[in-house]
Coordinates of C-alpha atoms in Angstrom, one line a residue:
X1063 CA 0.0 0.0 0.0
X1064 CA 2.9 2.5 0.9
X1065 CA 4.8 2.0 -2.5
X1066 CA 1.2 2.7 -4.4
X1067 CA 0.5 5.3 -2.3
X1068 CA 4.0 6.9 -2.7
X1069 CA 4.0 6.5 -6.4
X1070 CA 0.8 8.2 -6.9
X1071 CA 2.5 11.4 -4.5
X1072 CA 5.8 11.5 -6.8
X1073 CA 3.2 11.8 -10.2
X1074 CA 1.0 14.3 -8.8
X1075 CA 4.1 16.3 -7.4
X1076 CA 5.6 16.1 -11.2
X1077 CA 5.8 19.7 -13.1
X1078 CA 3.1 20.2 -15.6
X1079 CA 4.6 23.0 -17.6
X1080 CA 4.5 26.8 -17.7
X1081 CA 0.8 28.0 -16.6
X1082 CA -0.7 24.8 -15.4
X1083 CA 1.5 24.1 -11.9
X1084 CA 2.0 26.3 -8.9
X1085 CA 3.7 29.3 -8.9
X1086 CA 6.1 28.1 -7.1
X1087 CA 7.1 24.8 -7.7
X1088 CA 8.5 22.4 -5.1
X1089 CA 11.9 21.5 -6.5
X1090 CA 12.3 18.0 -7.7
X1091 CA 13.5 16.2 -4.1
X1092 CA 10.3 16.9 -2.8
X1093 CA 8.4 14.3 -5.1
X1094 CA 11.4 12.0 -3.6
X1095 CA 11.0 13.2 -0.1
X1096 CA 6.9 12.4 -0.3
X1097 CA 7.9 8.9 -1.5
X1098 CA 10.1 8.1 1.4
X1099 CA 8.0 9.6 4.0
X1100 CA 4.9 8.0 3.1
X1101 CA 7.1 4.6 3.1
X1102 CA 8.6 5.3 6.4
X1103 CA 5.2 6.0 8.0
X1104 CA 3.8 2.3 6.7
X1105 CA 6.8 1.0 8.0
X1106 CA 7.5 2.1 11.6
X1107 CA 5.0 0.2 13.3
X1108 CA 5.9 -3.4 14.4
X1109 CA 1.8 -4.3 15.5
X1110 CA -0.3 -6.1 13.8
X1111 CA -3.4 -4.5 13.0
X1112 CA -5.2 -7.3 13.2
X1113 CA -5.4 -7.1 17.5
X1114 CA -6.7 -3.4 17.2
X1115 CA -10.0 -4.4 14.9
X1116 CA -12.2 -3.4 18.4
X1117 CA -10.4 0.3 18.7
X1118 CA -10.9 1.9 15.1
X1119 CA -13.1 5.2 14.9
X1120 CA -14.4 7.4 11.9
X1121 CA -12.6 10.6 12.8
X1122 CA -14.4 12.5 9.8
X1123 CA -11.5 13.8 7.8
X1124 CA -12.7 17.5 5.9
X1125 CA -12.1 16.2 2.5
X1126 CA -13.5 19.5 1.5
X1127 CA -9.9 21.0 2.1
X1128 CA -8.4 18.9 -0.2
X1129 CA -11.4 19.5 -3.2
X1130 CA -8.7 21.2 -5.4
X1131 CA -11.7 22.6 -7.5
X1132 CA -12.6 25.0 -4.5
X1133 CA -9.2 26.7 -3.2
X1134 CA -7.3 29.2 -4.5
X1135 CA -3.2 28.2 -5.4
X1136 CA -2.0 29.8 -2.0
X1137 CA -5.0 28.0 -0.1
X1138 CA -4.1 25.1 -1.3
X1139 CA -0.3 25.1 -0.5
X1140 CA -1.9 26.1 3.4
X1141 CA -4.0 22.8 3.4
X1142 CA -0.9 20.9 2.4
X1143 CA 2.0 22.7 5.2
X1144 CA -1.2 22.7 7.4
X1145 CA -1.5 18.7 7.1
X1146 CA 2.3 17.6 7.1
X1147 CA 2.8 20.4 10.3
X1148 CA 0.3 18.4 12.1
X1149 CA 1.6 15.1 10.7
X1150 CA 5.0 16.4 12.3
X1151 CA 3.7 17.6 15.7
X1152 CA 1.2 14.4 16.7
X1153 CA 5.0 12.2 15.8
X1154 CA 6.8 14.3 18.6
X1155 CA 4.9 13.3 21.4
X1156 CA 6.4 11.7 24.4
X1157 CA 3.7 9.2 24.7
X1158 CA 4.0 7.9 21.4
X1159 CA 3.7 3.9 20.9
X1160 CA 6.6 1.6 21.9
X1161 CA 6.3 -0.8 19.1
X1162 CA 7.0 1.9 16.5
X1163 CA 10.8 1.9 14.9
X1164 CA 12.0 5.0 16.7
X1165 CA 14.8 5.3 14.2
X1166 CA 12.0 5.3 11.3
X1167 CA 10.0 7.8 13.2
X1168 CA 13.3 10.3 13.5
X1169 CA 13.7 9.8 9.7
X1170 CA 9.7 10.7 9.0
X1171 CA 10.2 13.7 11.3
X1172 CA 13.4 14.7 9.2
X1173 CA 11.3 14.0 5.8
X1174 CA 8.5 16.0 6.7
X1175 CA 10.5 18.7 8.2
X1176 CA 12.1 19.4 4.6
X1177 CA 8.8 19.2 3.0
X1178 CA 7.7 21.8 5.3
X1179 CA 10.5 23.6 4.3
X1180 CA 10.0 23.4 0.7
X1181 CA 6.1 24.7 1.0
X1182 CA 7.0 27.6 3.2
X1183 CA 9.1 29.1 0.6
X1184 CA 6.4 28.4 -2.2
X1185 CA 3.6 30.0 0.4
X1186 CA 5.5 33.0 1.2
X1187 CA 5.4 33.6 -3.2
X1188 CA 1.8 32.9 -3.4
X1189 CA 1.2 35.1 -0.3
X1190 CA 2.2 38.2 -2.1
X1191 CA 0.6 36.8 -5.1
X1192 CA -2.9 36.3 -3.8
X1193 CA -3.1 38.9 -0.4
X1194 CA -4.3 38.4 2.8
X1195 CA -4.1 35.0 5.1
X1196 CA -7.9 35.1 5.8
X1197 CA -9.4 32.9 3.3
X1198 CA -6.9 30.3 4.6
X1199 CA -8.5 30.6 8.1
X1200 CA -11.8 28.3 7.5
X1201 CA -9.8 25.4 6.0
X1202 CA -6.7 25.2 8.6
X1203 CA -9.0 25.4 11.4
X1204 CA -10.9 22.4 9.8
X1205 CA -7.4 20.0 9.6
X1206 CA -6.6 21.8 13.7
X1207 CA -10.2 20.1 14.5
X1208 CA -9.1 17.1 12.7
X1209 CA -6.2 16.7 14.3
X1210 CA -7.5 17.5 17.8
X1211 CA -9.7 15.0 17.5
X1212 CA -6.7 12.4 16.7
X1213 CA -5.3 13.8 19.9
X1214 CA -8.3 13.5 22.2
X1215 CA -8.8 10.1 20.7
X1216 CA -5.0 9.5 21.6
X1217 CA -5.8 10.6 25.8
X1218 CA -9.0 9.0 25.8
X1219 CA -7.8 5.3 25.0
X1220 CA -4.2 6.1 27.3
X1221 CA -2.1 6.3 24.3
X1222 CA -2.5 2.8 24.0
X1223 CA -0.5 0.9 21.2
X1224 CA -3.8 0.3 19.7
X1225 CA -4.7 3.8 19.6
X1226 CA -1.5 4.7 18.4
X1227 CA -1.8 2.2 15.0
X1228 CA -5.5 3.6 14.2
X1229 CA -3.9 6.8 14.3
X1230 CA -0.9 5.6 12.1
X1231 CA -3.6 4.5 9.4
X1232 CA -5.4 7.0 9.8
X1233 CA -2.6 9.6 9.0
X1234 CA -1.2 7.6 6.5
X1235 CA -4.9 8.8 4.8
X1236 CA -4.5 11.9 5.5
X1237 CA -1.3 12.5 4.1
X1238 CA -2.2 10.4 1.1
X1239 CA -5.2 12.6 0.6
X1240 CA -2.7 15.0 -0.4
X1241 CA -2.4 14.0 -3.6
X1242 CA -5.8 14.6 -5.4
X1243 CA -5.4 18.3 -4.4
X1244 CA -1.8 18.4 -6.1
X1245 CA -3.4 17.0 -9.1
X1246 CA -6.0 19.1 -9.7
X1247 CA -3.8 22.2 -8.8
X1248 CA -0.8 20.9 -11.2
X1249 CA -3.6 20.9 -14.3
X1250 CA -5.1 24.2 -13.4
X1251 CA -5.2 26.3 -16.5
X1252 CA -7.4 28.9 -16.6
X1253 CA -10.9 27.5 -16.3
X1254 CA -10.1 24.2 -17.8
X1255 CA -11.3 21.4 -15.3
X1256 CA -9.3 19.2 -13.0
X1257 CA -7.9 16.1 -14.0
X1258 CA -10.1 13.1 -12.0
X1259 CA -8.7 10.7 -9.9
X1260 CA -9.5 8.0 -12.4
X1261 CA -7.1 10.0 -14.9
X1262 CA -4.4 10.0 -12.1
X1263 CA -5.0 5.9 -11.6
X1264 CA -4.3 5.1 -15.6
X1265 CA -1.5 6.9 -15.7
X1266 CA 0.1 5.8 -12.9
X1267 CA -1.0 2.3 -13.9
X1268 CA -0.3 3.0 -17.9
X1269 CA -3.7 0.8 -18.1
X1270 CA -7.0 1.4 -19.8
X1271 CA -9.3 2.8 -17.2
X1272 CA -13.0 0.5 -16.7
X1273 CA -15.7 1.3 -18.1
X1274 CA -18.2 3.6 -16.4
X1275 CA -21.7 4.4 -18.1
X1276 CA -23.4 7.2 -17.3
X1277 CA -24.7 7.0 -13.5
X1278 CA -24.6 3.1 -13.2
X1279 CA -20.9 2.3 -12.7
X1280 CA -19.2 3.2 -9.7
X1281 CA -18.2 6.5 -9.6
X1282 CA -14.7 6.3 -9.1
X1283 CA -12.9 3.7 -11.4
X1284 CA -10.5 1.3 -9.7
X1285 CA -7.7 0.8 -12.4
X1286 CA -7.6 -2.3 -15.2
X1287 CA -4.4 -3.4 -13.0
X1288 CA -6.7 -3.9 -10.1
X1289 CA -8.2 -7.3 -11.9
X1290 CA -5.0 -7.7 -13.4
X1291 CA -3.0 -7.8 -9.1
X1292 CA -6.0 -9.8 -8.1
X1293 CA -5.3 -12.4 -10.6
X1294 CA -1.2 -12.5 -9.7
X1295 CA -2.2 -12.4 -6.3
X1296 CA -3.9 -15.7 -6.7
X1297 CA -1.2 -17.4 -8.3
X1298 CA 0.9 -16.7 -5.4
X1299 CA -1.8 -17.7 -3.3
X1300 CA -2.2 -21.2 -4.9
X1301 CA 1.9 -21.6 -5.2
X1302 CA 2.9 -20.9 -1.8
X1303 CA 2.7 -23.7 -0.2
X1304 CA 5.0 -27.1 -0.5
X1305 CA 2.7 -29.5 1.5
X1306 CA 0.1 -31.3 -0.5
X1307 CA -3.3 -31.1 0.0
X1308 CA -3.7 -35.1 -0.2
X1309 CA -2.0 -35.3 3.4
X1310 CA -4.9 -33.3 4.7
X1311 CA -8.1 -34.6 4.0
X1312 CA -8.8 -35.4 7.7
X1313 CA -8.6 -31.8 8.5
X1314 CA -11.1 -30.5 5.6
X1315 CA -14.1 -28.5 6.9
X1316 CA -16.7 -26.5 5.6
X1317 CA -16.7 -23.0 6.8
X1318 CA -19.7 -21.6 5.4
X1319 CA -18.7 -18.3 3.3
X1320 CA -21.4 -15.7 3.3
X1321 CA -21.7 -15.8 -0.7
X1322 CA -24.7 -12.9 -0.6
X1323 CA -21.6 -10.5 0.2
X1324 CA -20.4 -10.9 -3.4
X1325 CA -23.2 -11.0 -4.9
X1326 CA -22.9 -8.1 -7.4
X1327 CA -26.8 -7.9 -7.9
X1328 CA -27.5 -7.0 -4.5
X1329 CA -25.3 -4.3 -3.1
X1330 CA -24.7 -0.9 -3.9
X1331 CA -21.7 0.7 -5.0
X1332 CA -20.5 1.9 -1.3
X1333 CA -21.2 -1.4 -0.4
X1334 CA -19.8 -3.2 -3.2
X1335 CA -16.3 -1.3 -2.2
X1336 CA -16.8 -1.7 1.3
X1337 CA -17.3 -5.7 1.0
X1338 CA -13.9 -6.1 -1.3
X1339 CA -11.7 -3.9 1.0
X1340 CA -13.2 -6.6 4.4
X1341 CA -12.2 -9.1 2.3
X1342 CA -8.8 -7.9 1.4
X1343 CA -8.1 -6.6 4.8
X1344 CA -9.1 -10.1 6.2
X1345 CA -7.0 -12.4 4.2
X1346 CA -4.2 -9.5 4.6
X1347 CA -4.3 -9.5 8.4
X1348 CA -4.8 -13.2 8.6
X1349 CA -1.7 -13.8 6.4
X1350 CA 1.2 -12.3 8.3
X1351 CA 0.6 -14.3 12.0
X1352 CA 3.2 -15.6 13.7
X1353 CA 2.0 -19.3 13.9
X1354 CA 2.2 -19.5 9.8
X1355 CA 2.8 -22.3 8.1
X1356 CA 6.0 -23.7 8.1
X1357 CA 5.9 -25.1 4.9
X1358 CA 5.3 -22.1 3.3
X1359 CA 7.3 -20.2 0.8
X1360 CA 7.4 -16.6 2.5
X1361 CA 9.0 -14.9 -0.7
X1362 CA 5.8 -15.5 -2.3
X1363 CA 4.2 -14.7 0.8
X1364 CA 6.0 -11.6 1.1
X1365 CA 4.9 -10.6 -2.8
X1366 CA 1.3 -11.8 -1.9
X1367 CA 1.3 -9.2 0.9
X1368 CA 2.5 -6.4 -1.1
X1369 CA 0.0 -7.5 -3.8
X1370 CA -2.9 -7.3 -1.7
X1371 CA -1.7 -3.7 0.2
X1372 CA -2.0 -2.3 -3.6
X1373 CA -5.3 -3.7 -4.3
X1374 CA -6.3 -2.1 -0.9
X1375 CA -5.0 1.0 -1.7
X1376 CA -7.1 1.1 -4.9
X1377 CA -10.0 0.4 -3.2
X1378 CA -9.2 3.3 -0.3
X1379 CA -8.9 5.7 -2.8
X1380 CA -12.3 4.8 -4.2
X1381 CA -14.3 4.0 -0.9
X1382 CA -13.4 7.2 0.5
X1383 CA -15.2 8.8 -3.0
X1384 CA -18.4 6.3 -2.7
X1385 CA -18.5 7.0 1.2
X1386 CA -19.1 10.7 0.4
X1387 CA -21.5 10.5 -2.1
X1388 CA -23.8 7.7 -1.0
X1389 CA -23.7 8.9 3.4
X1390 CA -23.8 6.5 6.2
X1391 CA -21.8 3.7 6.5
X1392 CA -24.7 1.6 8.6
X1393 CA -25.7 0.3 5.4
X1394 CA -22.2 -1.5 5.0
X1395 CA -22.4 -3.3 8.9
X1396 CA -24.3 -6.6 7.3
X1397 CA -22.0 -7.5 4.5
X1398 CA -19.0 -6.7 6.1
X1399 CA -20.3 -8.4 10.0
X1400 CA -20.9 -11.8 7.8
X1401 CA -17.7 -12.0 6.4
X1402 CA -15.6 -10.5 9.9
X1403 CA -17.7 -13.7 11.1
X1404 CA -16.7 -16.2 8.7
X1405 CA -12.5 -15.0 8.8
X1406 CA -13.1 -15.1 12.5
X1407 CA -14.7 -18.9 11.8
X1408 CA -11.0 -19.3 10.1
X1409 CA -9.0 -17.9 13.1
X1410 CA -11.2 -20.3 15.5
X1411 CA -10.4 -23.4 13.5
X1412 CA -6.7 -22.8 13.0
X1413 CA -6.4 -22.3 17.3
X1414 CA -8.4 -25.2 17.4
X1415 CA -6.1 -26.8 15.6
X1416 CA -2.6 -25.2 17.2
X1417 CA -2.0 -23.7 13.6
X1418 CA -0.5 -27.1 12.3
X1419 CA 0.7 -27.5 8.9
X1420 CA -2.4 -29.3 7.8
X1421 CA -4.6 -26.7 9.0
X1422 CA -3.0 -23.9 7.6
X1423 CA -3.5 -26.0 4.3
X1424 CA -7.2 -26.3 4.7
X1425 CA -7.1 -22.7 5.3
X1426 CA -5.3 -21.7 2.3
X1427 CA -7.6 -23.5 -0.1
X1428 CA -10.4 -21.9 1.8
X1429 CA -8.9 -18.1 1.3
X1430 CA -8.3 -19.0 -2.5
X1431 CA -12.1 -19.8 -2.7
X1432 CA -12.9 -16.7 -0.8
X1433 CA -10.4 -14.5 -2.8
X1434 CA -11.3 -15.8 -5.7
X1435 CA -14.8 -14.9 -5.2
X1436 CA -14.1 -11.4 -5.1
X1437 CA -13.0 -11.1 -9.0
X1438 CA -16.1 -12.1 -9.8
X1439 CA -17.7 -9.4 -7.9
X1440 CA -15.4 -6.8 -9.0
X1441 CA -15.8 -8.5 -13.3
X1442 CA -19.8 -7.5 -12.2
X1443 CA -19.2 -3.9 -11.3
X1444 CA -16.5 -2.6 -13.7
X1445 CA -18.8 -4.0 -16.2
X1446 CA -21.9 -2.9 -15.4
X1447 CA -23.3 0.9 -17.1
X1448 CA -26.6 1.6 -15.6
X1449 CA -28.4 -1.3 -13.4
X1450 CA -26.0 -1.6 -10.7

């Protein structure tokens, strides 16, 4: 997810030519600099966010501040030094979480720092360019409400390490929220509109985009290479392990997968989104425990991880879109409750079992069916234009 997510910052941060980018253009290290920060803050955390499930929150990020097509060039570079200040002062605290990689952390804070850097001598340009600091007011003291609610989120639950990794995800989108405003701002010219997302996606992907008919498909298009990483994904999936499945008949069981969850027919598009990124998430989490298979290949398992971060990413971009245009998320609980009760079916068998080799065989096959069962669902929507 970081290396997607850090990709998409360098090509939005790239120069667009005389008339089109910010006055002032951040100089060429800061496309690196966004890279390595955003990588640094998906890697400093040694917890598994599989034991905090019970302590994420909605904190209601003001995506309005980041809506390119409604700030002016200096407001936008205040939204952008306003996030990564904040970014910088919630990492200094002396109660942060002991399982982070203090030494990553230091090199975050030095990353951001030189960002910061970089935008104050870009705002001080626009400043004179555009006048007076008060039309910057409204949308700072949006992110300052953001970010105080991180922090009274942060005392309320004792700075737990929990607490702590809800808040690392949650700044990781944030920061990556970033990028949609740098887009839209880097293809500004004149009144010519913005650039969408789905745009950004392709080219980043150097795919064909999905196809989207007029108010039936989803309204932000995940990228061709989404399909594309699901299908690699469940190569590596099906090659990863060495034992055969003959030695482990005994052990078979049938774990009852909610198949109304992927049925394409009978969700909506938030929901449709909502029930692929469970899914993802789940096999994800349940993938990196410590009582894994010895008999697995963990190269592949390593490349199956990063797989399924990008396909998550994808799927974060869009979810965030659908979730503002369709409202409350109450209408995702039942899909998503099934299937956190059928992977929690999973997690109860393989205890049961004290994670043998055999189990985590049955297991496997049973994630490949699962997995599998998602490319269908996600075949239904990117080729649906109009009934979905």
């Amino acid at each position: 997810m970081a290396l997607l997510l850090s990709l998409l910052t360098a090509l939005v941060l790239f120069s667009s030519g005389p008339g089109g980018a910010l006055g002032c253009d951040p100089p060429q290290d800061h496309v690196l600099l966004s890279r390595e920060n955003l990588v640094l803050l998906s890697q400093m955390s040694t917890i598994s966010p599989l034991f905090c499930l019970k302590d994420r929150k909605h904190f209601r990020f003001p995506r309005a501040t980041v809506d390119g097509s409604q700030v002016q060039k200096a407001q936008a570079l205040s939204v952008l030094h306003e996030i990564l200040q904040q970014i910088s002062d919630l990492l200094t605290t002396e109660n942060s979480s002991v399982t982070w990689n203090m030494t990553l952390v230091d090199q975050l804070r030095t990353g951001l720092h030189r960002q910061l850097e970089d935008l104050d001598t870009c705002w001080a340009w626009e400043m004179e360019e555009e006048g007076s600091a008060l039309a910057m007011q409204g949308l700072t003291l949006a992110l300052k409400r953001y970010f105080q609610g991180l922090r009274l989120y942060l005392k309320e639950k004792k700075y737990s390490d929990c607490a702590w990794e809800v808040v690392r995800v949650e700044i990781m989108r944030s920061f990556s929220s970033t990028r949609a405003l740098q887009e839209r701002l880097r293809n500004k010219d004149g009144d010519h509109p913005p650039l969408p997302m789905a745009l950004l996606l392709s080219l980043l992907m150097a795919l064909v985009l999905f196809s989207s008919g007029p108010g039936g498909a989803l309204g932000c298009d995940l990228p061709e290479d989404h399909v594309l990483l699901s299908r690699e994904n469940l190569v590596l999936l099906s090659q990863m392990s060495t034992i055969s499945p003959f030695f482990c008949l005994k052990d078979r069981k049938h774990f009852r997968f909610p198949w109304a969850t992927v049925d394409g027919s009978q969700v909506q598009k938030a929901q449709a989104l909502s029930v692929l990124h469970e899914m993802l998430q789940q096999i994800s989490d349940l993938l990196p425990t410590e009582n894994s298979s010895v008999t697995w290949n963990m190269t592949l398992v390593d490349q199956l991880h990063a797989g399924l971060h990008q396909q998550l990413e994808d799927l974060d971009t869009c979810w965030a879109q659908e979730m503002g245009e369709e409202g409350s998320a109450l209408a995702m609980q039942g899909p998503t409750l099934a299937l956190k009760r059928y992977f929690q079916g999973l997690r109860l068998y393989l205890k049961e079992k004290k994670y043998s080799d055999c189990a985590w065989e049955v297991v496997r096959v049973e994630i490949m069916r699962s997995f599998s069962s998602t490319r269908a669902l996600q075949e239904r929507l990117r080729n649906k234009d109009g009934d979905l």
